[in-house]
Short mmCIF file of C-alpha atoms in Angstrom, two decimals:
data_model
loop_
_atom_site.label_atom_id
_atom_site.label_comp_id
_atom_site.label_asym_id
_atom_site.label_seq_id
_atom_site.Cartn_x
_atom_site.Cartn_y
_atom_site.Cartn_z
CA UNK U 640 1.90 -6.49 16.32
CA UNK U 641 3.95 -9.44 16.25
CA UNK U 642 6.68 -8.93 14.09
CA UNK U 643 8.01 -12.58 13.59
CA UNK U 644 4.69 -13.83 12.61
CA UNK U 645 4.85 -11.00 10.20
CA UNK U 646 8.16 -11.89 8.87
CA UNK U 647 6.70 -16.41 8.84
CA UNK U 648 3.49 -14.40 7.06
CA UNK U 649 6.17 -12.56 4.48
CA UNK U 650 7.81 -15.71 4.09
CA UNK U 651 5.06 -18.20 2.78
CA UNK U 652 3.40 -14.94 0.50
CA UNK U 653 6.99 -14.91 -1.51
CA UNK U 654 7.40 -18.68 -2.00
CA UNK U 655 3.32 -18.48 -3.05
CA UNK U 656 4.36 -15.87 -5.39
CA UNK U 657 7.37 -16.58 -7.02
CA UNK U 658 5.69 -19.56 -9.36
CA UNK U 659 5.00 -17.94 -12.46
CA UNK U 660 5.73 -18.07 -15.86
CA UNK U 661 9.46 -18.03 -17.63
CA UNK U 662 8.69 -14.92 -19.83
CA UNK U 663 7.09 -12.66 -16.36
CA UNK U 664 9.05 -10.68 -14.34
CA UNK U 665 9.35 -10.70 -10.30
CA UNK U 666 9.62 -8.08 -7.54
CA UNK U 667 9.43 -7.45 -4.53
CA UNK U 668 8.92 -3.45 -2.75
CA UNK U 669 8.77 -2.10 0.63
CA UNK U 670 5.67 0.18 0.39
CA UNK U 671 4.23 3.20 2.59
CA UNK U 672 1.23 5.17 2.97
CA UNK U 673 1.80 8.83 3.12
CA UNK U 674 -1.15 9.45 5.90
CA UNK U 675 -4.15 11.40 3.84
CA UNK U 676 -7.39 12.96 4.58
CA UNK U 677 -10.12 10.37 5.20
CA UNK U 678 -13.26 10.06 7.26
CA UNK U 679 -14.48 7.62 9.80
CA UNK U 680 -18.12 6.98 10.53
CA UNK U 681 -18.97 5.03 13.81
CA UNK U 682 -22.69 3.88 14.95
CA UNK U 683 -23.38 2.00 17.44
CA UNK U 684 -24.15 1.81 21.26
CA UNK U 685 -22.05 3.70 23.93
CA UNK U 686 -23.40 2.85 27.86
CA UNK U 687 -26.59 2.06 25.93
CA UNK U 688 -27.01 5.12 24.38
CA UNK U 689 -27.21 5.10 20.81
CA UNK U 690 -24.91 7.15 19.37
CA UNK U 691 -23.43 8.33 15.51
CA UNK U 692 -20.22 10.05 14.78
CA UNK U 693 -18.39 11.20 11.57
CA UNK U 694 -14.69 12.09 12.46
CA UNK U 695 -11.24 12.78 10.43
CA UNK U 696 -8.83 9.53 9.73
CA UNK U 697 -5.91 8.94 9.14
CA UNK U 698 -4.52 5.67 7.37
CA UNK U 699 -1.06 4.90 7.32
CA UNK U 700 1.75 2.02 7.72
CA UNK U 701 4.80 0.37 6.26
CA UNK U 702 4.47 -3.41 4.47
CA UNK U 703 5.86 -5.67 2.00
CA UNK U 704 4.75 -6.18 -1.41
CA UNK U 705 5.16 -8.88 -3.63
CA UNK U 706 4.26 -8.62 -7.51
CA UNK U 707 4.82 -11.04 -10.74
CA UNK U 708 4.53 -9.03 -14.11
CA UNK U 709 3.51 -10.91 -17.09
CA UNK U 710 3.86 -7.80 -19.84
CA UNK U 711 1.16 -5.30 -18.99
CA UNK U 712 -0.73 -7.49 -16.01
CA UNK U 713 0.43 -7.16 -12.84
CA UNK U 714 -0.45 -9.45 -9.82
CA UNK U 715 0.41 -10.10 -6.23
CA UNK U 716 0.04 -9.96 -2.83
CA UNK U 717 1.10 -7.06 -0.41
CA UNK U 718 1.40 -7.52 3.90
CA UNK U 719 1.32 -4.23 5.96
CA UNK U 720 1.11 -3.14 9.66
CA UNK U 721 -1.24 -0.23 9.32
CA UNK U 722 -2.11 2.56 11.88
CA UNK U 723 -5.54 4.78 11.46
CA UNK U 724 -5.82 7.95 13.71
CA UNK U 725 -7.82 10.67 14.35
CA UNK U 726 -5.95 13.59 14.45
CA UNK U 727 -7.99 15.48 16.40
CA UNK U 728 -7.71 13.01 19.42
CA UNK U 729 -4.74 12.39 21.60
CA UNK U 730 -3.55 8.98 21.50
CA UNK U 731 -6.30 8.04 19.27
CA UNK U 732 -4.32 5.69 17.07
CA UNK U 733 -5.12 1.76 16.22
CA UNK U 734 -2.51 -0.26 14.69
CA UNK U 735 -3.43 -4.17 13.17
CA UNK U 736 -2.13 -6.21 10.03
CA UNK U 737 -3.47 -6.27 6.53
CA UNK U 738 -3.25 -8.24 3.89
CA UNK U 739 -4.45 -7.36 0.18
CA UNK U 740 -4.36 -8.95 -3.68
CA UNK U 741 -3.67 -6.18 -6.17
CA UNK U 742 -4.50 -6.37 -9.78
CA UNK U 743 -2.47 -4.14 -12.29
CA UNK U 744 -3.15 -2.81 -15.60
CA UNK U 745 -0.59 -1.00 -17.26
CA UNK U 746 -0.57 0.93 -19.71
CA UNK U 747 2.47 -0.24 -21.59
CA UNK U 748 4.68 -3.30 -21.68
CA UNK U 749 7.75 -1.22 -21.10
CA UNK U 750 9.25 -0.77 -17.39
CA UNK U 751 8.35 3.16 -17.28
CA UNK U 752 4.62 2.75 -17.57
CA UNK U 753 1.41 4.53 -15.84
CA UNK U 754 -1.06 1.83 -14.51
CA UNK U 755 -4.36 1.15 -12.80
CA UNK U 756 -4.85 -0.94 -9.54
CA UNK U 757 -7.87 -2.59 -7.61
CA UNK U 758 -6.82 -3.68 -4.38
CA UNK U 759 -8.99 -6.19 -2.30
CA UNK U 760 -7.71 -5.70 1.50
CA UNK U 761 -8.47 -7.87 4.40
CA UNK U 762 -7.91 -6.64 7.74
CA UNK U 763 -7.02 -8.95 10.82
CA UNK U 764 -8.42 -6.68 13.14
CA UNK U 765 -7.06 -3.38 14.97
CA UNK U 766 -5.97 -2.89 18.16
CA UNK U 767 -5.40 0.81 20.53
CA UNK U 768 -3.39 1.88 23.38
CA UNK U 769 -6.23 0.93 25.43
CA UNK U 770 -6.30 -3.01 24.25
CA UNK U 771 -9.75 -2.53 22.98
CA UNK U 772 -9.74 -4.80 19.52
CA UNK U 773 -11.93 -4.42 16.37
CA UNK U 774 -13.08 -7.66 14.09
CA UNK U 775 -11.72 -8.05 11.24
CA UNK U 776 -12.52 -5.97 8.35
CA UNK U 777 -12.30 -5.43 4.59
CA UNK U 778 -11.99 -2.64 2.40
CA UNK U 779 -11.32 -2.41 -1.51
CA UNK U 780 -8.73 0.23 -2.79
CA UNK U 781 -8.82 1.46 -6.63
CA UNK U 782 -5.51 3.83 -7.64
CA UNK U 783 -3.87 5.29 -10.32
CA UNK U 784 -0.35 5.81 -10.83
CA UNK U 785 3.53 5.69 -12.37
CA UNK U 786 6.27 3.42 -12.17
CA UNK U 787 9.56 4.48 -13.07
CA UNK U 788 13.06 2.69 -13.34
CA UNK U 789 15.79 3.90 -11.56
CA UNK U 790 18.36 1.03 -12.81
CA UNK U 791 18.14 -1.49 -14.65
CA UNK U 792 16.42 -4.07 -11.51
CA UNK U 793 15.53 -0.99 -9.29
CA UNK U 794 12.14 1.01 -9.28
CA UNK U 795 9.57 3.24 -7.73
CA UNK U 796 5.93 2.92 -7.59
CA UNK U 797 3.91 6.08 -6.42
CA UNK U 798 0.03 6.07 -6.90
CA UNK U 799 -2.98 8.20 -5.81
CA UNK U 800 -6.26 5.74 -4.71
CA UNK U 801 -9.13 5.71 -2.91
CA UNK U 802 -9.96 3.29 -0.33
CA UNK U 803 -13.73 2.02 1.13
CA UNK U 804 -14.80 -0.24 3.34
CA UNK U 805 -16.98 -3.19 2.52
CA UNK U 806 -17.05 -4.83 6.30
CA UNK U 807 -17.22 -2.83 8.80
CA UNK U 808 -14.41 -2.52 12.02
CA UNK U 809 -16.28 -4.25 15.32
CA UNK U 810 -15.77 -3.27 18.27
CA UNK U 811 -17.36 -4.86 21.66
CA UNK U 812 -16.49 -3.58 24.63
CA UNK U 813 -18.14 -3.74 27.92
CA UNK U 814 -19.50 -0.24 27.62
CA UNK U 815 -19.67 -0.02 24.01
CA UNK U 816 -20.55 -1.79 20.86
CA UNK U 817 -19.82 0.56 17.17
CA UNK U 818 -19.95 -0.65 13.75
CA UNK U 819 -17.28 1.61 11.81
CA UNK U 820 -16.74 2.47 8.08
CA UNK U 821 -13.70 4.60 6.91
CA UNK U 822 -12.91 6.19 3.50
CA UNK U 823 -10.82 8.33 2.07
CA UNK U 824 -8.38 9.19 -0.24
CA UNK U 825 -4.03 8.03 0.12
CA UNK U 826 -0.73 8.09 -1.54
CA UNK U 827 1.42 4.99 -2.10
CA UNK U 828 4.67 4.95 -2.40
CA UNK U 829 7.36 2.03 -3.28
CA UNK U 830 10.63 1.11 -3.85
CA UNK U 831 11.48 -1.93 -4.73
CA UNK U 832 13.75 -4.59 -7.30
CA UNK U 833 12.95 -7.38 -9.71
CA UNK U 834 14.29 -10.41 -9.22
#
């Protein structure tokens, strides 16, 4: 993907962001997926034959996450480049951009603190070696998991979640049109500062 649209993108999320409240608390994290077992169902139309398929996914990538922290609520946006393979296949791998709200709960007020997330995610679309492109899609993450301080403005997040899809990946081609839903289960982990 693009990278300086990704940095522009970055860009306008922080300034968005960084209005809040003179009591919350800012930061910012780089954040990646360790790649996890999920699965990938595809239906849909190949040369005009129907066909179905259930295959093994991975979900992985490297973004930018921006939160404000008002006591135990936690809000903000997050921007990632994001690759899903399937292991089994050679050269099988799609990479696009996505961009999600998260919504924290933790459990205490206090910087070391476990916490829940829901994650809405909104996918611009994916894109393979080939050049064959999906739609865009969305999917809706819900995790659990621990920040800890390492220094006084320095942290990491890591957090277990599973991830759905609730609009399907697209894809159009001249000798086939699939509808695909993946799922699964990930790891996140982030380090990142206040500010």
């Amino acid at each position: 993907m693009k990278l300086n649209k990704l940095f522009l993108l970055s860009a306008l999320l922080m300034a968005v962001s960084c209005q809040s409240t003179a009591s919350s608390q800012r930061s910012v994290s780089v954040v990646g997926l360790v790649p996890m077992s999920g699965t990938s169902t595809s239906e849909g139309t190949v040369l005009g034959i129907p066909v179905s398929a259930d295959i093994d996914v991975e979900r992985s990538g490297v973004g930018l996450r921006l939160e404000n922290r008002d006591g135990a609520i936690g809000m903000g946006v997050e921007l990632r480049q994001t690759t899903y393979k399937a292991p089994a296949f050679v050269n099988s791998g799609s990479d696009g951009i996505e961009i999600a709200g998260f919504f924290r709960r933790y459990t205490q007020d206090s910087n070391n603190s476990p916490f829940l997330e829901v994650s809405p995610i909104l996918g611009l679309g994916q894109e393979d070696s080939t050049g064959a492109e999906t739609s865009s899609y969305a999917l809706l993450r819900l995790a659990a998991g621990y920040r800890w301080m390492l220094a006084e403005t320095t942290f990491i997040d890591v957090d277990a979640g599973y991830y759905m899809t609730l609009m399907t990946m697209d894809t159009d081609t001249v000798t086939s049109s699939l509808e695909t839903d993946v799922s699964g289960v990930d790891i996140g982990i982030a380090i990142g500062f206040n500010f």
